[in-house]
Amino acid sequence: HNGEYLDIHCGGVDNKFPHHTNEIAQSEAFLGHKWCNYWFHVLHLNDARGKMSKSKG
């Protein structure tokens, strides 16, 4: 638990909308103030076989 405020929040670019948009709205509505200063969205990791993901095992 980091209290009521984050400096940086990281997540996958595929979750930017609508997941992260909703996460911001819900958190800020509950807290009543800005929740996070910076969002860091990362791209997918690729190897010789293509995109790595949990669904591929």
PDB file of C-alpha atoms in Angstrom:
ATOM      1  CA  HIS A   1       0.000   0.000   0.000  1.00  0.00           C
ATOM      2  CA  ASN A   2       1.455   3.343  -1.072  1.00  0.00           C
ATOM      3  CA  GLY A   3      -1.060   5.658   0.524  1.00  0.00           C
ATOM      4  CA  GLU A   4      -3.365   7.813  -1.578  1.00  0.00           C
ATOM      5  CA  TYR A   5      -0.914   8.997  -4.221  1.00  0.00           C
ATOM      6  CA  LEU A   6       1.420   7.539  -6.857  1.00  0.00           C
ATOM      7  CA  ASP A   7       4.216   9.265  -8.758  1.00  0.00           C
ATOM      8  CA  ILE A   8       4.430   6.681 -11.560  1.00  0.00           C
ATOM      9  CA  HIS A   9       2.033   3.949 -12.703  1.00  0.00           C
ATOM     10  CA  CYS A  10       3.155   1.387 -15.312  1.00  0.00           C
ATOM     11  CA  GLY A  11       1.075  -0.785 -17.587  1.00  0.00           C
ATOM     12  CA  GLY A  12       0.786  -2.282 -21.034  1.00  0.00           C
ATOM     13  CA  VAL A  13      -0.168  -0.066 -23.961  1.00  0.00           C
ATOM     14  CA  ASP A  14      -3.000  -2.494 -24.734  1.00  0.00           C
ATOM     15  CA  ASN A  15      -4.630  -1.536 -21.406  1.00  0.00           C
ATOM     16  CA  LYS A  16      -4.398   2.219 -21.936  1.00  0.00           C
ATOM     17  CA  PHE A  17      -8.048   2.461 -23.004  1.00  0.00           C
ATOM     18  CA  PRO A  18     -10.444   1.664 -21.506  1.00  0.00           C
ATOM     19  CA  HIS A  19      -8.784  -0.054 -18.513  1.00  0.00           C
ATOM     20  CA  HIS A  20      -6.399   2.700 -17.410  1.00  0.00           C
ATOM     21  CA  THR A  21      -8.889   5.448 -18.233  1.00  0.00           C
ATOM     22  CA  ASN A  22     -11.417   3.742 -15.964  1.00  0.00           C
ATOM     23  CA  GLU A  23      -8.783   3.114 -13.273  1.00  0.00           C
ATOM     24  CA  ILE A  24      -7.996   6.846 -13.165  1.00  0.00           C
ATOM     25  CA  ALA A  25     -11.681   7.824 -13.027  1.00  0.00           C
ATOM     26  CA  GLN A  26     -12.499   5.370 -10.238  1.00  0.00           C
ATOM     27  CA  SER A  27      -9.432   6.193  -8.131  1.00  0.00           C
ATOM     28  CA  GLU A  28      -9.808   9.958  -8.402  1.00  0.00           C
ATOM     29  CA  ALA A  29     -13.556   9.818  -7.716  1.00  0.00           C
ATOM     30  CA  PHE A  30     -12.894   7.784  -4.565  1.00  0.00           C
ATOM     31  CA  LEU A  31      -9.928   9.850  -3.339  1.00  0.00           C
ATOM     32  CA  GLY A  32     -11.224  13.274  -4.370  1.00  0.00           C
ATOM     33  CA  HIS A  33      -7.870  14.358  -5.808  1.00  0.00           C
ATOM     34  CA  LYS A  34      -5.336  13.569  -8.543  1.00  0.00           C
ATOM     35  CA  TRP A  35      -4.079  10.038  -8.062  1.00  0.00           C
ATOM     36  CA  CYS A  36      -0.991   9.683 -10.268  1.00  0.00           C
ATOM     37  CA  ASN A  37       1.441  12.126 -11.927  1.00  0.00           C
ATOM     38  CA  TYR A  38       2.893   9.977 -14.716  1.00  0.00           C
ATOM     39  CA  TRP A  39       1.698   6.951 -16.665  1.00  0.00           C
ATOM     40  CA  PHE A  40       4.303   4.739 -18.350  1.00  0.00           C
ATOM     41  CA  HIS A  41       2.814   2.538 -21.091  1.00  0.00           C
ATOM     42  CA  VAL A  42       5.079  -0.191 -22.437  1.00  0.00           C
ATOM     43  CA  LEU A  43       4.867  -2.035 -25.759  1.00  0.00           C
ATOM     44  CA  HIS A  44       4.736  -5.797 -26.184  1.00  0.00           C
ATOM     45  CA  LEU A  45       7.877  -7.904 -25.813  1.00  0.00           C
ATOM     46  CA  ASN A  46       8.815  -9.819 -28.962  1.00  0.00           C
ATOM     47  CA  ASP A  47      11.230 -12.701 -29.438  1.00  0.00           C
ATOM     48  CA  ALA A  48      12.099 -14.810 -32.506  1.00  0.00           C
ATOM     49  CA  ARG A  49       8.639 -16.439 -32.369  1.00  0.00           C
ATOM     50  CA  GLY A  50       6.745 -13.144 -32.176  1.00  0.00           C
ATOM     51  CA  LYS A  51       4.834 -11.416 -29.404  1.00  0.00           C
ATOM     52  CA  MET A  52       5.273 -12.963 -25.970  1.00  0.00           C
ATOM     53  CA  SER A  53       2.076 -13.325 -23.941  1.00  0.00           C
ATOM     54  CA  LYS A  54       0.550 -15.353 -21.138  1.00  0.00           C
ATOM     55  CA  SER A  55      -1.952 -16.868 -23.557  1.00  0.00           C
ATOM     56  CA  LYS A  56       0.891 -18.505 -25.533  1.00  0.00           C
ATOM     57  CA  GLY A  57       2.242 -20.261 -22.439  1.00  0.00           C
TER      58      GLY A  57
END
